[in-house]
XYZ file of C-alpha atoms in Angstrom:
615
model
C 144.248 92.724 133.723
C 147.465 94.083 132.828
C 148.832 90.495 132.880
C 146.491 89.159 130.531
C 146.696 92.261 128.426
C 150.475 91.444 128.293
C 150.457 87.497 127.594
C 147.562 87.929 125.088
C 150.386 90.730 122.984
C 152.826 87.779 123.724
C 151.219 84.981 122.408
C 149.501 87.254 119.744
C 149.033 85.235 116.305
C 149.830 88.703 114.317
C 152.972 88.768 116.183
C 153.944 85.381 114.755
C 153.219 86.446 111.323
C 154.715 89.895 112.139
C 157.758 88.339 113.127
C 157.859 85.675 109.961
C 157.343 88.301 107.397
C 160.214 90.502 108.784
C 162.122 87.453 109.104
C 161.236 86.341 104.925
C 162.092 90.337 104.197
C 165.700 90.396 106.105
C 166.374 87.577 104.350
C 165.917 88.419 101.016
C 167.204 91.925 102.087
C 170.571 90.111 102.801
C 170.594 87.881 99.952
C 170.239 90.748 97.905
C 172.591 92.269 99.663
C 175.460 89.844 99.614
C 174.345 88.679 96.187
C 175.284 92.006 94.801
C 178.656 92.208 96.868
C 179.693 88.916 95.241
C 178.730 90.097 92.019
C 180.536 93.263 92.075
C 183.531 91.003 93.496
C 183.549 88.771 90.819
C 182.941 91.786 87.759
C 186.357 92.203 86.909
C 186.990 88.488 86.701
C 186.705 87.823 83.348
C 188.657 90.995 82.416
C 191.520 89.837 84.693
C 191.354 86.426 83.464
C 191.871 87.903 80.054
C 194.272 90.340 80.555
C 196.132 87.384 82.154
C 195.597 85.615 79.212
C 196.953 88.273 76.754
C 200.256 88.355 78.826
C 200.849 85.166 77.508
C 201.027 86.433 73.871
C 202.521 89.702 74.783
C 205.764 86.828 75.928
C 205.547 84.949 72.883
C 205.654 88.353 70.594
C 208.632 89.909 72.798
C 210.271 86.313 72.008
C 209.425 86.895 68.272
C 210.788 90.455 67.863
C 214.104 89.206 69.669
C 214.591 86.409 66.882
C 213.760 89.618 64.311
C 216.944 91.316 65.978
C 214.281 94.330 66.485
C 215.997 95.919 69.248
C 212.796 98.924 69.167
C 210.153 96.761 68.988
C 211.435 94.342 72.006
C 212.233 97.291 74.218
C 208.722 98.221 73.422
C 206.940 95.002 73.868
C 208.672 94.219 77.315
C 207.430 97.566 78.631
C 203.918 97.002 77.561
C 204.197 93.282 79.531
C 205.341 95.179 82.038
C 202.718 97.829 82.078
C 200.128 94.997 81.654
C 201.752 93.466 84.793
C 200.933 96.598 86.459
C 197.564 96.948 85.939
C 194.743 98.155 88.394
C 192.843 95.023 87.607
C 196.204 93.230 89.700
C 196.797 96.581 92.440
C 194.998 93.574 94.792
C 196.636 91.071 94.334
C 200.036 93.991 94.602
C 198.254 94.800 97.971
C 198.609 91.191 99.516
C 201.788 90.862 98.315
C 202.970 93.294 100.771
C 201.198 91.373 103.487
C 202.794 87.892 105.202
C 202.749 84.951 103.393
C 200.914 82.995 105.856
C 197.915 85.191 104.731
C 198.514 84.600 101.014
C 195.474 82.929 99.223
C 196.042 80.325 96.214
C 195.773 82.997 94.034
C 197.716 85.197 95.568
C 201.119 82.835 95.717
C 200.341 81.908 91.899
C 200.233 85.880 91.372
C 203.541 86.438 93.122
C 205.495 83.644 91.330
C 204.555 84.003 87.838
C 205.084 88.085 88.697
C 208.474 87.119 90.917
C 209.917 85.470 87.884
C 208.821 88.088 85.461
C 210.728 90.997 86.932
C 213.229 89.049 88.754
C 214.434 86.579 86.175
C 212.668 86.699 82.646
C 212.598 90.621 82.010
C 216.448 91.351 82.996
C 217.352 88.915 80.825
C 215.367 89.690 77.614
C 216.053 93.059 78.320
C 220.036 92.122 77.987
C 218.818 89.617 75.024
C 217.662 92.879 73.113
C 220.951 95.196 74.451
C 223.178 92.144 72.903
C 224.532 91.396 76.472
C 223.325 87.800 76.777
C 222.962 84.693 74.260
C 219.594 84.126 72.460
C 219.651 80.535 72.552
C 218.078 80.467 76.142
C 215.178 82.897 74.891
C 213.102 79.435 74.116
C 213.212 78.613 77.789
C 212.956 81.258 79.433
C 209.608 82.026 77.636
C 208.537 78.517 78.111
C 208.703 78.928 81.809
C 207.345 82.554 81.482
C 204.413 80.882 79.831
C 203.925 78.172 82.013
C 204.257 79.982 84.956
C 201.220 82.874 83.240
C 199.214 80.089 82.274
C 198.679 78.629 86.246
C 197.597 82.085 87.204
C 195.582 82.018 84.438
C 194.004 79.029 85.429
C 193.721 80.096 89.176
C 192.077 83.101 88.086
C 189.866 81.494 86.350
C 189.390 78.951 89.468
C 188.719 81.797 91.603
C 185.773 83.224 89.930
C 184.371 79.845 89.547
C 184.524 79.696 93.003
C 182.685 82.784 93.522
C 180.168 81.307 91.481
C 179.838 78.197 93.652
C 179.552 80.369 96.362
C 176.985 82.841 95.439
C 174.988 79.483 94.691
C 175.737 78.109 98.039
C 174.334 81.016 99.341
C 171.226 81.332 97.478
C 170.483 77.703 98.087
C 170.389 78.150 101.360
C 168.789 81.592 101.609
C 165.789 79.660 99.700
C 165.771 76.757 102.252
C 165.148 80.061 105.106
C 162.894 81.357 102.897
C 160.613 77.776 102.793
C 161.096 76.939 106.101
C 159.914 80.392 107.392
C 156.862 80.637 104.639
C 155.968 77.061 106.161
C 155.708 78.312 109.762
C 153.565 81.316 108.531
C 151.224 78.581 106.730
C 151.197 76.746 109.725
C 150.167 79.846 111.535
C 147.905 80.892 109.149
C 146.221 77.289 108.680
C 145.858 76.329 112.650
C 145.833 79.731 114.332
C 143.832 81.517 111.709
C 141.864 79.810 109.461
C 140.700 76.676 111.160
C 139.334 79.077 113.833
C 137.626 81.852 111.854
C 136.295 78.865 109.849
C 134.733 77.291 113.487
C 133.598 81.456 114.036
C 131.814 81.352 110.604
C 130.286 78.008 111.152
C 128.787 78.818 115.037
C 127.600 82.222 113.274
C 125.314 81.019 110.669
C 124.203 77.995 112.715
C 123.400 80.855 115.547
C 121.710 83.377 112.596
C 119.470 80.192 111.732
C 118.219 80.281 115.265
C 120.229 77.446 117.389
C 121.604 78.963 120.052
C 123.228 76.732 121.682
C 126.219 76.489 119.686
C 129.979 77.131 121.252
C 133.245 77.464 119.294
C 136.265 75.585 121.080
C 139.474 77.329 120.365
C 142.331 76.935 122.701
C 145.072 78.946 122.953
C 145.827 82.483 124.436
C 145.947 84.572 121.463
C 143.094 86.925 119.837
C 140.882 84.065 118.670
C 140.630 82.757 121.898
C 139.521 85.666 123.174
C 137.548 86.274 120.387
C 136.140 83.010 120.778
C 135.288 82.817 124.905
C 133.121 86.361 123.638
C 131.254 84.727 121.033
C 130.281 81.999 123.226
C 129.465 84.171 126.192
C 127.467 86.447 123.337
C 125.634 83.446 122.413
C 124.890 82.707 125.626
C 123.731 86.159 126.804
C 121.401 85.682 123.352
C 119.830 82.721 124.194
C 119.276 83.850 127.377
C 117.933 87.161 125.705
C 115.846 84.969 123.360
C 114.613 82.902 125.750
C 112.906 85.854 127.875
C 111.721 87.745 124.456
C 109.700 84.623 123.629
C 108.148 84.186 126.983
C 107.416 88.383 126.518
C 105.792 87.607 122.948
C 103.844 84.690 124.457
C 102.719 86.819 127.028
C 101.960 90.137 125.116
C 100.410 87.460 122.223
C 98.303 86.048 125.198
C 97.412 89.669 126.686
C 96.752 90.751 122.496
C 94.338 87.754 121.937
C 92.919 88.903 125.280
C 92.477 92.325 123.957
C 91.197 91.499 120.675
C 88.197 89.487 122.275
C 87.578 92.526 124.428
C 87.487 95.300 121.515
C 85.935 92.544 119.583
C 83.138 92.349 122.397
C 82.987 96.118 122.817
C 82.504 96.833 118.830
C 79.693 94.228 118.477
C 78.074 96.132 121.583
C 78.504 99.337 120.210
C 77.225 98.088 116.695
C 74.515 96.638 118.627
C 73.720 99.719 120.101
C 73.676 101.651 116.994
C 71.884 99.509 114.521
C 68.932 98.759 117.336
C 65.282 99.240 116.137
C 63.571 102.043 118.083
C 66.169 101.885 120.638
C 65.102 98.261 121.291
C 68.801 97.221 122.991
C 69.430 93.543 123.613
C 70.455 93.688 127.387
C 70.436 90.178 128.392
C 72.376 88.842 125.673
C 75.124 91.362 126.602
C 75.087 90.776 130.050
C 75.379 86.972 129.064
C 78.087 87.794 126.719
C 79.993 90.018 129.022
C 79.886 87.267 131.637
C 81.711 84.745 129.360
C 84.280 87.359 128.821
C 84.718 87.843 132.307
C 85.448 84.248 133.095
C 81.763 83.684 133.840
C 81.896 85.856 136.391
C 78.612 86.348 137.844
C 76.714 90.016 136.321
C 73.378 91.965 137.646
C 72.071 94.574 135.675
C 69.014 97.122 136.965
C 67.724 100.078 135.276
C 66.016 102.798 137.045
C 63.980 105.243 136.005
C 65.015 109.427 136.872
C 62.695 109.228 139.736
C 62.088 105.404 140.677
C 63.293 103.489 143.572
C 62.825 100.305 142.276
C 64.277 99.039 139.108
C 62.485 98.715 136.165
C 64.195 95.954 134.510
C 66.213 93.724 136.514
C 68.742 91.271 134.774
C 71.167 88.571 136.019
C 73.558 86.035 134.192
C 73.599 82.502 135.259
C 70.081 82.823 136.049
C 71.321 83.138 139.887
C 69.838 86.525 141.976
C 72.513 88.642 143.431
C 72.114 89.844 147.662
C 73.365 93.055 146.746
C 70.477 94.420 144.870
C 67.188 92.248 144.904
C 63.896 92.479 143.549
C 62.261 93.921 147.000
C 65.547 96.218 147.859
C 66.752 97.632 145.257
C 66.757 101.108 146.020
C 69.848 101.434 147.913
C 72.119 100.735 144.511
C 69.506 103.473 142.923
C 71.065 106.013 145.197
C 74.269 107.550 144.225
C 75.341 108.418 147.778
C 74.164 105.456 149.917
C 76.244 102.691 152.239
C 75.489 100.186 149.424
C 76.869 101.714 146.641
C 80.054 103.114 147.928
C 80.756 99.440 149.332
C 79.871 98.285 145.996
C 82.312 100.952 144.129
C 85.278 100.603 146.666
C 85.080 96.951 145.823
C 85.271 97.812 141.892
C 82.235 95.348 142.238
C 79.760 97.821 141.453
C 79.795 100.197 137.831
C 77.392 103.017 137.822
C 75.684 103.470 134.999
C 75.609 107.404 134.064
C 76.253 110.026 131.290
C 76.882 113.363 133.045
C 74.153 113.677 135.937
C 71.874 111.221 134.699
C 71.717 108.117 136.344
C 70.554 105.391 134.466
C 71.120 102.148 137.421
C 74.217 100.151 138.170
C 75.853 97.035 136.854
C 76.803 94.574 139.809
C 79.757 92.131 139.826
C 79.974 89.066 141.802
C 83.736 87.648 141.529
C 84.665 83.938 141.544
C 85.863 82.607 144.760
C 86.358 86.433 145.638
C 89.506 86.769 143.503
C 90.593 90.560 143.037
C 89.146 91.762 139.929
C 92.121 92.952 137.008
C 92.297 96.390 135.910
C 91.711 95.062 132.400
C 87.878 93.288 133.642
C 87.463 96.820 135.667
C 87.788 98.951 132.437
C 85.719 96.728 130.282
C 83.181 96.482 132.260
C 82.903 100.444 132.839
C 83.627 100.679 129.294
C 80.169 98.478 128.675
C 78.347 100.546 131.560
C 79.054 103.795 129.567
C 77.473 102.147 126.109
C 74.669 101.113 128.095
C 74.773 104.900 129.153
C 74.834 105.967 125.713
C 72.111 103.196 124.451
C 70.043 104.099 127.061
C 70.497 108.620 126.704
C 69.796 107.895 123.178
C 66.903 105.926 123.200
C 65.596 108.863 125.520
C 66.663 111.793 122.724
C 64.963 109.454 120.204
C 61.711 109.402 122.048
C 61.999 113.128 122.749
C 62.796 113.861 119.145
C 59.909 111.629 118.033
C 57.765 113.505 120.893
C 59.053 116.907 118.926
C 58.453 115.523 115.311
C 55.106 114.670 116.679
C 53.979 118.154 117.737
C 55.420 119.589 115.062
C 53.393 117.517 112.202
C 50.566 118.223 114.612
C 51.230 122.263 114.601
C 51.732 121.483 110.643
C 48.177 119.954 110.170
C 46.869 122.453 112.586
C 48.038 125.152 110.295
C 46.949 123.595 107.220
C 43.539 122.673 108.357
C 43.168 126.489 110.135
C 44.178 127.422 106.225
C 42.321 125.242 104.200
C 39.073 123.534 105.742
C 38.668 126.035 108.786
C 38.916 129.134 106.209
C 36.199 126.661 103.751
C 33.993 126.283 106.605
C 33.716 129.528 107.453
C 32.700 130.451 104.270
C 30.258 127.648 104.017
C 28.884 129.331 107.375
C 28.778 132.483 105.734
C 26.374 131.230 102.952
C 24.588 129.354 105.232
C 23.767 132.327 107.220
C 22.886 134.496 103.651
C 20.623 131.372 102.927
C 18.780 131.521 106.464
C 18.220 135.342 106.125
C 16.817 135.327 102.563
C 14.589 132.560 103.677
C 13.477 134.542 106.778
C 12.660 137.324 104.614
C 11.336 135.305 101.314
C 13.634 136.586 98.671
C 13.779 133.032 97.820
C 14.845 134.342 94.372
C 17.986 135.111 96.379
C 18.437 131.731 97.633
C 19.549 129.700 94.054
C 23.307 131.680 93.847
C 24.344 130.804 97.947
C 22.972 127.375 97.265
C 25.247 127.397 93.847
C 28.145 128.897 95.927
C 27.450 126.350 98.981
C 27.622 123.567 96.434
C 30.847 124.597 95.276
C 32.572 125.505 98.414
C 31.403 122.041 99.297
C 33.329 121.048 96.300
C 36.469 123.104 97.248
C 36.933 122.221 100.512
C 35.971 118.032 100.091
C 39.082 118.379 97.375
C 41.161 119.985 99.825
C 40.557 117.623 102.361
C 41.510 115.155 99.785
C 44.725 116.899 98.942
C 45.748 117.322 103.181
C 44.891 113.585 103.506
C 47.161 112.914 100.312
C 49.783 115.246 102.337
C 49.564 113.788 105.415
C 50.397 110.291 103.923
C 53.420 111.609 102.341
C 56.684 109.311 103.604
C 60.311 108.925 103.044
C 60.809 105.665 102.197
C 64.656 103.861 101.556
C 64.809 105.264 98.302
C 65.186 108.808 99.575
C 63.752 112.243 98.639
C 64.540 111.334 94.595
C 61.716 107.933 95.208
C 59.300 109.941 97.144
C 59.457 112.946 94.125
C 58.671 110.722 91.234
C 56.341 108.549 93.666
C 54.105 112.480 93.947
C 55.091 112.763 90.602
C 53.121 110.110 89.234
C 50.038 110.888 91.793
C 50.047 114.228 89.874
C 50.038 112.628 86.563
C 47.152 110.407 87.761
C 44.986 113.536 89.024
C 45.651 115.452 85.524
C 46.399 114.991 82.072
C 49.346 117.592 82.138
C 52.946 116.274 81.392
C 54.672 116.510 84.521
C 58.319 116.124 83.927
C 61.180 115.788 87.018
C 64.838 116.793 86.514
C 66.757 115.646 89.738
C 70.102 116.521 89.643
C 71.409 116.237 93.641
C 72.926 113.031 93.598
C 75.793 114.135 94.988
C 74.346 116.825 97.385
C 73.310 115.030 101.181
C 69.872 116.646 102.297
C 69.202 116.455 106.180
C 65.849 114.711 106.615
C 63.568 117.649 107.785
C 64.942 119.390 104.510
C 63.642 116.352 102.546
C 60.462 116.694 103.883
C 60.067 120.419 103.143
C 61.320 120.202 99.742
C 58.710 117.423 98.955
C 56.018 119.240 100.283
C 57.052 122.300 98.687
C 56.958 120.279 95.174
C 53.812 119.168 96.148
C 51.658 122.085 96.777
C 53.417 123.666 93.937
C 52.657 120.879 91.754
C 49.004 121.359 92.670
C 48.787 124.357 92.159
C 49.931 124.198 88.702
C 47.462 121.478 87.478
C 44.661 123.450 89.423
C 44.774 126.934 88.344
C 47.462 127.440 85.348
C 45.900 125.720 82.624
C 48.739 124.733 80.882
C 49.992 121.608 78.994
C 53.504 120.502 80.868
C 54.964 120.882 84.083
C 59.070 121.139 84.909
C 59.974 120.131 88.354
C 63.904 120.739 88.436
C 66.273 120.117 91.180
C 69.482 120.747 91.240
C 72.923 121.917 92.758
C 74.602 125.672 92.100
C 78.005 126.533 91.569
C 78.257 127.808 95.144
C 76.978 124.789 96.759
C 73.251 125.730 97.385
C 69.831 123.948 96.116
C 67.510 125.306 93.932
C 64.104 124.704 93.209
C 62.235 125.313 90.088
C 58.746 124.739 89.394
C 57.319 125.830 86.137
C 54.282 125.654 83.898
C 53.406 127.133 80.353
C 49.526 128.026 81.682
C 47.838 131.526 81.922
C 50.328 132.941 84.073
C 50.132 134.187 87.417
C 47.477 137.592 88.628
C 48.606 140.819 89.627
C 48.317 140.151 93.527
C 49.437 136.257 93.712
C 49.458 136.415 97.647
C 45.646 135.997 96.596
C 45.870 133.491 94.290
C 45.519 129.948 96.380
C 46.539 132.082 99.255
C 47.085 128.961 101.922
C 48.925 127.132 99.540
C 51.434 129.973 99.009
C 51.416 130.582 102.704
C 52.131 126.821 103.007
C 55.616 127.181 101.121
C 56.367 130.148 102.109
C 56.856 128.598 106.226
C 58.406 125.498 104.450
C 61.057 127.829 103.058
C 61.629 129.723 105.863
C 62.572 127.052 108.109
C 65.174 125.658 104.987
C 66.669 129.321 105.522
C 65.269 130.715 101.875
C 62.086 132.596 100.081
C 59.680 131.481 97.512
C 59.718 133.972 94.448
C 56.377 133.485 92.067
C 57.323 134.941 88.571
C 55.759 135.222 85.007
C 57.153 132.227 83.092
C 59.488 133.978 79.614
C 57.174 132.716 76.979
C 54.326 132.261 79.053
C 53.502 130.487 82.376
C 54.604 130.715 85.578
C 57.989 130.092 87.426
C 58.105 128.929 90.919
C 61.816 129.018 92.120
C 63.381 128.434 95.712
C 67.113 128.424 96.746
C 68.713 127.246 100.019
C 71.921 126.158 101.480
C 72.184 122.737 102.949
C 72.794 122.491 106.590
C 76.301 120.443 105.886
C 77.816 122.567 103.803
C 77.257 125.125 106.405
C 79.028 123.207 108.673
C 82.800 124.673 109.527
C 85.736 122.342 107.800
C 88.896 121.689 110.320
């Protein structure tokens, strides 16, 4: 590992370009560099090619003072040559002087002739020319030579900085063919070794994003991008690989969903079943045929028992094929929670008891397919549909025993009325009846016109309150609710009178529990009757409606006579009739004198659901 790790930091492509960009940097480092050291060599160039130069005049004015006999003035002007020949721009050229002559440059041998000649030869003798010691007509000459000799260094100065010159081109010429060359190899690098391959990289990626897998970069090569590479193409792999068992998981969980679905499906339409059945009238075959099919058409028995029965009361089998299990003539042994038969049925998951706590309602037998072991998903489902049938089967017993209850509780109600109304008539008939008999056994037949008046009358009374209990006793809530069946006795009221009934329902947003439904229309009623019977009056208010603090009142009101001193009195079994009707809805009946005449009959109640506690 520590190998590879090693070649790959050899062979690295950042090294490369590492390594070329120090290289172009050095470079120009020492061109700039040696650049400036030629420069600074050749500044003083031009100033010691001109003071050369001016030495030149500096000869021809010494040899013009001399011909001026200016003695001063030549002194003068050979000491400035002199000085000029002195200069710091020449203390190099001074320098090599002192060194051997083998080591003397061009330059360097001009510099020492023309400055041999000056102070050997040319300045003793000008310097006797201007004492008088020596004769003037070899001045012309001597400065000639002088001259000559200033203008080769001149021109060898001058040579020598053009040198330079060539030079510092030379140089830069070739620093800029490194420069190229080296920029070209980082190209290269950067074209074949970078590029091309993160170009191949992109390529494989977005082929690979739009789902083809099986792409693979080729990049050869030990450096980064081949490593890079070989882990893209193993990542790829591992992907598809990865992809490839995802979609046989989705195919399988979109198998197993589709599977599910048809079950809930199945298990909803049951329930629904269930719930929207007439009179508890549940469909069992078709469900039994239905669960069969979802099974696999895998073979079902169904038998219902009743608490105490040993044989099944309804017996039901899909594919029309009879099970050995649990026939017709021996079927008691699946009816029995702790026999042989039905624990061999259950630790076979073939057989699914039927129950809702301890009621047992039968047992739903399962015959499987060339005795294949049944999956847990088929073993839930079908307990699932054993525990509706539970449910279909304990509610269609409360609805019998709730219909049982409503029964003998209309049947106490018409008891009660009757006892109230006609018993309480015919007693009083009975009483006349027995005043007629007496005055007829003791002739005081003038006696016997009033009880035959009053007989005819209570005969009267209680035919119209038979009349009004049979009206009572056909009262029914249809689909349009308690506000249908209050205008529907409305109207019967305004048939029976010629009083203006009017209704004000105002609970439209207030649900009523059915028994309360019923109590508040019979309420209306018998306070509607009473109302056209005994009050006299013109118009009749029936209001219903909802109170701030969520309760129902009742208001029944009538501009007639009024009410008497001791209403308990006053229709007595009618206001006995309410009064019970209230006090099962949890409220009173008050009877009070109307404000402007008339009477007011008011009730208030809270509705069992907004009893009910909120979470």
């Amino acid at each position: 590992m520590s190998e590879r790790k090693k070649q790959h930091f050899i062979n690295s492509v950042m090294s490369y370009i590492t390594l070329s960009l120090a290289t172009i940097i050095g470079i120009t480092l020492i061109s700039i560099f040696i650049s400036f050291w030629v420069t600074e060599l050749a500044d003083k160039d031009a100033q010691a090619i001109n003071l050369s130069g001016s030495m030149r005049m500096q000869t021809y004015y010494i040899g013009l003072v001399l011909e001026r006999e200016n003695v001063e003035a030549a002194q003068q002007a050979i000491e400035k040559l002199q000085n000029t020949w002195n200069s710091p721009l020449f203390a190099q050229q001074h320098a090599l002087l002192q060194e051997p002559k083998q080591q003397h440059n061009l330059l360097t041998r001009h510099f020492g002739i023309a400055y041999t000649n000056w102070l050997h030869h040319t300045k003793p003798i000008l310097m006797a020319m201007a004492k008088g010691q020596h004769k003037r007509s070899e001045i012309e000459f001597l400065l000639e030579n002088q001259v000559l000799l200033t203008d080769a260094l001149v021109t060898q100065f001058q040579n020598d900085a053009e040198r330079k010159i060539v030079n510092l081109r030379t140089f830069q010429l070739l620093v800029l063919l490194i420069t190229v060359s080296v920029g070209s190899l980082v190209f290269y690098l950067l074209k074949n070794r970078i590029e091309r391959p993160l170009s191949q990289l992109t390529e494989t990626a977005e082929k690979i994003g739009a789902g083809d897998f099986s792409q693979r970069v080729d990049v050869g090569g030990t450096d980064e991008l081949t490593l890079l590479a070989n882990t893209f193409n193993r990542m790829s792999e591992s992907i598809a690989n990865s992809y490839s068992k995802l979609e046989e998981r989705v195919d399988e969980r979109t198998r197993a969903l589709k599977q599910h679905n048809i079950v809930l499906d199945f298990l909803f339409q049951t329930a629904r079943n269930i719930l929207e059945s007439p009179n508890g009238q549940f469909d069992f075959q078709t469900t039994v045929e239905n669960l069969s099919k979802v099974l696999g058409d895998h073979k079902l028995e169904l038998c219902l028992f009743t608490e105490r029965g040993e044989k099944p009361y309804l017996q039901l089998v899909s594919h029309n094929k009879a099970f050995a299990h649990c026939e017709q003539t021996n079927c008691s042994e699946c009816r029995n929670q702790d026999s042989s038969m039905q624990a061999l049925l259950l630790s076979r998951k073939t057989g699914f008891p039927i129950t809702i706590g301890e009621r047992h309602f039968g047992i739903i037998d399962l015959q499987l397919n060339n005795e294949q072991e049944l999956p847990e998903w088929q073993h839930a489902l079908v307990q699932s549909v054993a525990n509706q049938f539970a449910i279909a089967l304990s509610m269609s017993e409360q609805k019998d025993k709730e219909n049982r209850f409503v029964m003998l509780s209309e049947r106490t109600v018409i008891a009660r009325e009757l006892h109230d109304s006609l018993a309480q008539a015919l007693s009083y008939l009975q009483i006349q009846v027995t005043r007629l008999q007496k005055s007829h056994d003791k002739q005081k037949y003038e006696l016997q016109q009033p009880i035959i008046d009053e007989l005819r009358e209570g005969l009267s009374s209680a035919y119209r309150q038979l009349r009004e209990l049979l009206t009572t006793f056909r009262l029914k809530m249809d689909e349009g609710g308690l506000q249908a069946a209050l205008e529907n006795t409305v109207a019967q009221l305004r048939e029976r009178s010629n009083i203006s009934i009017q209704l004000d329902y105002k609970l439209k947003n207030v649900p009523l529990a059915a028994s309360e439904e019923i109590h508040l229309l019979q309420i209306v009623r018998e306070a509607g009757q009473n109302a056209i019977h005994h009050s006299k009056g013109r118009n009749v208010l029936i209001e219903l409606i909802q109170t701030s603090d969520n309760k129902v009142q009742l208001a029944v009101e009538d501009d007639g006579i009024g009410i008497p001193q001791t209403p308990e009195k006053f229709n007595h079994y009618g206001l006995a009739i309410m009064n019970e009707r209230s006090r099962n809805l949890g409220g009173a009946i008050e009877v009070q004198p109307r404000s402007g005449g008339g009477t007011r009959i008011s009730f208030t109640f809270m509705p069992s659901i907004t009893r009910q506690p909120i979470a």
